Every structure is written in structure tokens, then in C-alpha cells.
Short mmCIF file of C-alpha atoms in Angstrom, two decimals:
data_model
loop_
_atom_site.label_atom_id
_atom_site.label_comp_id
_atom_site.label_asym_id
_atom_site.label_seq_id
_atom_site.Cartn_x
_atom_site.Cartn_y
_atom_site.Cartn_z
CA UNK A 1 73.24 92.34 135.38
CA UNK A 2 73.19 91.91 131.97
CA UNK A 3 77.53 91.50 130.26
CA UNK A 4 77.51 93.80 127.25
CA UNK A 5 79.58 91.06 124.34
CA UNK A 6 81.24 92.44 121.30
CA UNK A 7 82.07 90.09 118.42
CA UNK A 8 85.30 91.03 116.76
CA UNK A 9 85.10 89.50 113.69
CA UNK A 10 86.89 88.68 110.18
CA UNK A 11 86.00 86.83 107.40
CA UNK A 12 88.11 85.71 104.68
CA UNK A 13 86.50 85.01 100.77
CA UNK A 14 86.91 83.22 97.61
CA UNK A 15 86.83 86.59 95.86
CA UNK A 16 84.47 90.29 96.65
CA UNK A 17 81.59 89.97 94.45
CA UNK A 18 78.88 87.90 95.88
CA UNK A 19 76.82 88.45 92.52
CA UNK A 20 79.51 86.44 91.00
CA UNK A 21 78.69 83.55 93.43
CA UNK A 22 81.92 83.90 96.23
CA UNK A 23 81.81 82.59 99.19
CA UNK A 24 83.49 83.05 102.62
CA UNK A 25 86.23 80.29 103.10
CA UNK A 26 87.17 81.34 107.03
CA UNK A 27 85.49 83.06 109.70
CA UNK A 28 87.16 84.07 113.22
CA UNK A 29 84.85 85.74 115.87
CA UNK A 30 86.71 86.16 119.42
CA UNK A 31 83.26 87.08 121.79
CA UNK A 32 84.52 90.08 124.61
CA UNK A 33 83.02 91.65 127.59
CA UNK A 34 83.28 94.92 127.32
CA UNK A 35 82.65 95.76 130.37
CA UNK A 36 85.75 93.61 131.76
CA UNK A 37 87.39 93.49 128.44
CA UNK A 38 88.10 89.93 128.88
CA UNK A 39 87.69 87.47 126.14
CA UNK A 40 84.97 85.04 126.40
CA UNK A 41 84.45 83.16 123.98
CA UNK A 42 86.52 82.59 120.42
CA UNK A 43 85.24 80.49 117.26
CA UNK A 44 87.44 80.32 114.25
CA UNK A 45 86.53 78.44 111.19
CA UNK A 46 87.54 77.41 107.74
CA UNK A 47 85.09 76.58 105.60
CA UNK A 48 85.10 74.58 101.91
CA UNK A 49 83.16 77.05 99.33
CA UNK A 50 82.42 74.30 96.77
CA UNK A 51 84.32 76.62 94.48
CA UNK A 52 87.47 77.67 93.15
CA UNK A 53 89.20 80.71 94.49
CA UNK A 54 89.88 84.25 92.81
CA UNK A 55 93.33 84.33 92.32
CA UNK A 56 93.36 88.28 93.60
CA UNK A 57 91.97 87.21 96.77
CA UNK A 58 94.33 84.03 97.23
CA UNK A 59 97.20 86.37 96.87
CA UNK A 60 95.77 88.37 100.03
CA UNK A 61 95.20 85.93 102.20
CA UNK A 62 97.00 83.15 100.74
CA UNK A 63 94.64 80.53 101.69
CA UNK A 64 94.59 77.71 98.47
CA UNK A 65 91.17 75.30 97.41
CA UNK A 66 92.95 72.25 98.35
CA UNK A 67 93.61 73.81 102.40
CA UNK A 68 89.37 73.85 102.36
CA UNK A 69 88.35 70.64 100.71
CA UNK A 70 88.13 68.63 104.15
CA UNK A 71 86.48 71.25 105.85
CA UNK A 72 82.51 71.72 106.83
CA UNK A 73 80.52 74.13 104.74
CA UNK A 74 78.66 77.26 104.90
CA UNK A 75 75.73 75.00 106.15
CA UNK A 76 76.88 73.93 108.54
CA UNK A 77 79.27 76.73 109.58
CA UNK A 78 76.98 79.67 108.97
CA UNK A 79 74.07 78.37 111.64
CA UNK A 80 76.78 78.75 114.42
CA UNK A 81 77.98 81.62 113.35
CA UNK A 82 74.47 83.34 113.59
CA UNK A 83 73.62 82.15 117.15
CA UNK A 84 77.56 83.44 118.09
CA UNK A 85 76.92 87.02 117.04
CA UNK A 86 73.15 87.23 117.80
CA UNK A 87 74.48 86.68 121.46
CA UNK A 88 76.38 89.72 121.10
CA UNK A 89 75.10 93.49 121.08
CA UNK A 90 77.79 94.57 119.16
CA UNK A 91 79.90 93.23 115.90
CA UNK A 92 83.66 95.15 115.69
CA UNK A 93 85.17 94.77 112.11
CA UNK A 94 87.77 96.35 110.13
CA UNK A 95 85.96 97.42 107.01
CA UNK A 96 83.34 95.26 108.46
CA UNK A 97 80.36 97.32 107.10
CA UNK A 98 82.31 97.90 103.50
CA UNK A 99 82.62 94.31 103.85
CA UNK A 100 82.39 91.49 106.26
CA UNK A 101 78.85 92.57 107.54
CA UNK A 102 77.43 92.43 104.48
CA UNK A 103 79.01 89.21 103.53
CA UNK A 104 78.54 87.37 105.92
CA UNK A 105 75.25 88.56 106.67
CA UNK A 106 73.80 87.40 103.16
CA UNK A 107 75.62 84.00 103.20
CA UNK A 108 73.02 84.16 106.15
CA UNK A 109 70.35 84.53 103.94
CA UNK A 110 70.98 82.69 101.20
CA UNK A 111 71.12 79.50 103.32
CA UNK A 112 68.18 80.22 105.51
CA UNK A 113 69.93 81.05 109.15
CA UNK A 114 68.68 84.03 110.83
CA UNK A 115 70.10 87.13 110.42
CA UNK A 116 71.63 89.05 113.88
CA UNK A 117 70.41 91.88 114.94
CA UNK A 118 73.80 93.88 116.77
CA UNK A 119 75.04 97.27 116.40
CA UNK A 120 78.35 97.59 113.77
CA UNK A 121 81.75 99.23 114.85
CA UNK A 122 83.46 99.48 111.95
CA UNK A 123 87.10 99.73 112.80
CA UNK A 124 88.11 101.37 109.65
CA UNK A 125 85.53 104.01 109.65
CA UNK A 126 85.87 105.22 112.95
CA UNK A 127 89.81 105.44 112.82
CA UNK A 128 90.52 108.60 110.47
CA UNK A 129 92.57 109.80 113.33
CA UNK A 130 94.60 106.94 112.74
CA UNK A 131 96.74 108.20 109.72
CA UNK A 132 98.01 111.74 109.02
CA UNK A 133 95.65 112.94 106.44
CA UNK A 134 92.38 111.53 107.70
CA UNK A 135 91.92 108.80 105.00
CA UNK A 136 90.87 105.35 106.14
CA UNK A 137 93.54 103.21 107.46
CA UNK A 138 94.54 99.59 106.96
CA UNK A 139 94.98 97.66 109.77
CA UNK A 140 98.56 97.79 109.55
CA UNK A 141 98.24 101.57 109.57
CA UNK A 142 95.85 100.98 112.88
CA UNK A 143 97.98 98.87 114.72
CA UNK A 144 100.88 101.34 113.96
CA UNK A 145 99.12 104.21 115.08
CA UNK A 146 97.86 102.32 118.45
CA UNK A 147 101.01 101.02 118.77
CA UNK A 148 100.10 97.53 118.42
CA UNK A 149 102.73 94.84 116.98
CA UNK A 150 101.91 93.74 113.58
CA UNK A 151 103.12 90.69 111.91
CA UNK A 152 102.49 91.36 107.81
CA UNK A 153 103.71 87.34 107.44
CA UNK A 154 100.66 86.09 109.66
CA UNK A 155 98.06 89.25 108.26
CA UNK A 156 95.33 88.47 106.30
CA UNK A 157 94.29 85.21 108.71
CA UNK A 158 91.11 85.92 110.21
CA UNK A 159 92.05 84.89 113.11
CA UNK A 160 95.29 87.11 113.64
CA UNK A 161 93.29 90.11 112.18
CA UNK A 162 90.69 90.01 114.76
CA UNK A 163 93.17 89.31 117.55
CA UNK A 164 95.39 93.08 117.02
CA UNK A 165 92.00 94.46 115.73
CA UNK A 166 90.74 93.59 119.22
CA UNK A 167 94.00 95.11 120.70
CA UNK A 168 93.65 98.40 118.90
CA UNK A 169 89.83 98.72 119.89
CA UNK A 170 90.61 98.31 123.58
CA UNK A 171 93.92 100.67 123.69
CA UNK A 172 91.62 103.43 122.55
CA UNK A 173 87.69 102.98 123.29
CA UNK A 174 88.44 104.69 126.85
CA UNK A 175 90.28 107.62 125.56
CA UNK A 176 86.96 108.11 122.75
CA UNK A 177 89.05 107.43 119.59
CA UNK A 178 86.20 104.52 119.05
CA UNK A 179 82.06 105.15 120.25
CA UNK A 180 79.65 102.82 120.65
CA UNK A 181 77.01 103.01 118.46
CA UNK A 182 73.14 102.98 119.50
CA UNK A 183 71.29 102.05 116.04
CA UNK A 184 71.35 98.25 114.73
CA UNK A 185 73.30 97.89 111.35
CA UNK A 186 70.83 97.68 108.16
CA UNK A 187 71.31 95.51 105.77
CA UNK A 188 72.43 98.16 102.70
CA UNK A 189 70.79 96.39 99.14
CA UNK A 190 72.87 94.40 96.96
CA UNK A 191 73.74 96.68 94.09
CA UNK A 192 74.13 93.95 90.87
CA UNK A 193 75.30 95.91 87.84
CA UNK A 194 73.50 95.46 84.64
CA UNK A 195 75.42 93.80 81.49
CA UNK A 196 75.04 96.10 78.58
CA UNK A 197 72.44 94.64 75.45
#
């Protein structure tokens, strides 16, 4: 018998726009059975983008260039990283397909490594019921309504994001506040806006 793995996943970038060259700079996947809802497997990685950092985005996750410059790169992270969550039917992500998905998923590309094929849960999108008037919640917001404990001093580390995430999925999947999804994610086109002449 076949173990059904989820990848709950979190990736942390140099900035949002891809078409302005950002990269990811730290990756956490923590591998579950779902069936058991035991963790099997966790990989957490920073990674050096071979490029400054967007001071918007070091103010979220207040992760600085010179923290990265020791560390491997996308090369040779983003190979592992594939064969992690191709072993896994399904990816769980907070704003993953807004976001991480697609991210990561072309830094997949770009260098070469396949791309998985797993169904999404986005996190965010399934979790209207999360907040009083049905807009999408932060993961604060999430853990409040699930009543997981959140930390804001330690948010924003992919590592700690993916760790409550997990928590919330689990304290509601079994009462139907999350479903499992039968279609594989798509790939949605990178839209790349055109300068004016």
C-alpha cells in the first residue's frame, strides 16, 4: 500500500517579480503522511541568489545578502528540491499557487530540473472560513482561527511558516474546512508587462 505524502512548503525571495530576475534565497519542505499524519521527511535550505535583495522583501522576512553568501545555489539546491516534491502527490502552501508554486516551479525551469507533477492545496485559498468576512487570510489570521500559536518574531522563516501551516492543515482537513484536490496544478503563463515606446 501505497503512503499518500504532502509537501508543505515555503519559499522565501530576493523580491516578487521573477521578470526582474529574483530569486528564491530559502526553501523549507517538511514531507507528511497523510494518512498517519506523521512527518517524514523535512529539508530546509538557504540558498545564495547571486544577487542583491529587494529591500521590501528583506523587511518581510528579514533575511540580509551577507546571511546567503556561504550558502549553495539554486543549482545545486533546486535538483533536490524537485526529486523531494515529485515524491509527493500533493504540495500544501499558503498562497502557494499566488506564489510559491509558481516560483519555485520556474526556478525549475530556468535551470533545467524537472518540473513535479503534484496536486496544489493552497492554504490561503481554501481558508475563507478562516476570517469573518470571507476574504483571504494571512497565516497569522489562520493560525488564529485554528487556534494555532503564532510567533510574529520567528514568521516569515520558511521553516516556521510551514511548521503552524502544517498544524492548521491537520486541525481541520478531518472536519472538511480543507479538500483534497484531484487535478495536477498547471503551470499559469508568466504575464511580463510591456514598457511603454
Amino acid at each position: 500500500m501505497s503512503r499518500s505524502l504532502a509537501a508543505f512548503y515555503d519559499s522565501e525571495s530576493t523580491g516578487l517579480k521573477q521578470e526582474d530576475g529574483h530569486r528564491l534565497i530559502e526553501v523549507a519542505a517538511h514531507i507528511y503522511d497523510l494518512d498517519s499524519k506523521a512527518r517524514v521527511g523535512r529539508f530546509v535550505q538557504r540558498i545564495n541568489p547571486q544577487r542583491g535583495i529587494d529591500p521590501d522583501a528583506q523587511a518581510i522576512h528579514d533575511i540580509a545578502f551577507d546571511e546567503l553568501i556561504n550558502e549553495p545555489t539554486w543549482e545545486e539546491v533546486g535538483p533536490k528540491l524537485s526529486k523531494i516534491l515529485s515524491a509527493c502527490t500533493y504540495v500544501v502552501a499558503h498562497n502557494g499557487e499566488g506564489f510559491d508554486l509558481p516560483f519555485t516551479f520556474r526556478e525549475f525551469i530556468r535551470i533545467g530540473a524537472p518540473v513535479p507533477k503534484v496536486r496544489s492545496i493552497d492554504s490561503m485559498l481554501q481558508a475563507r472560513w478562516a476570517t469573518g468576512d470571507g476574504s483571504l487570510p494571512n497565516l497569522k489570521a489562520l493560525c488564529f482561527a485554528c487556534g494555532v500559536d503564532y510567533d510574529p518574531t520567528q514568521a516569515h522563516a520558511a521553516d516556521y511558516d510551514v511548521d503552524v501551516m502544517a498544524k492548521c492543515f491537520f486541525s481541520q482537513v478531518d472536519r472538511g474546512f480543507f479538500t483534497l484536490p484531484t487535478e495536477y496544478y498547471e503551470l499559469p503563463p508568466l504575464t511580463v508587462k510591456k514598457g511603454k515606446k
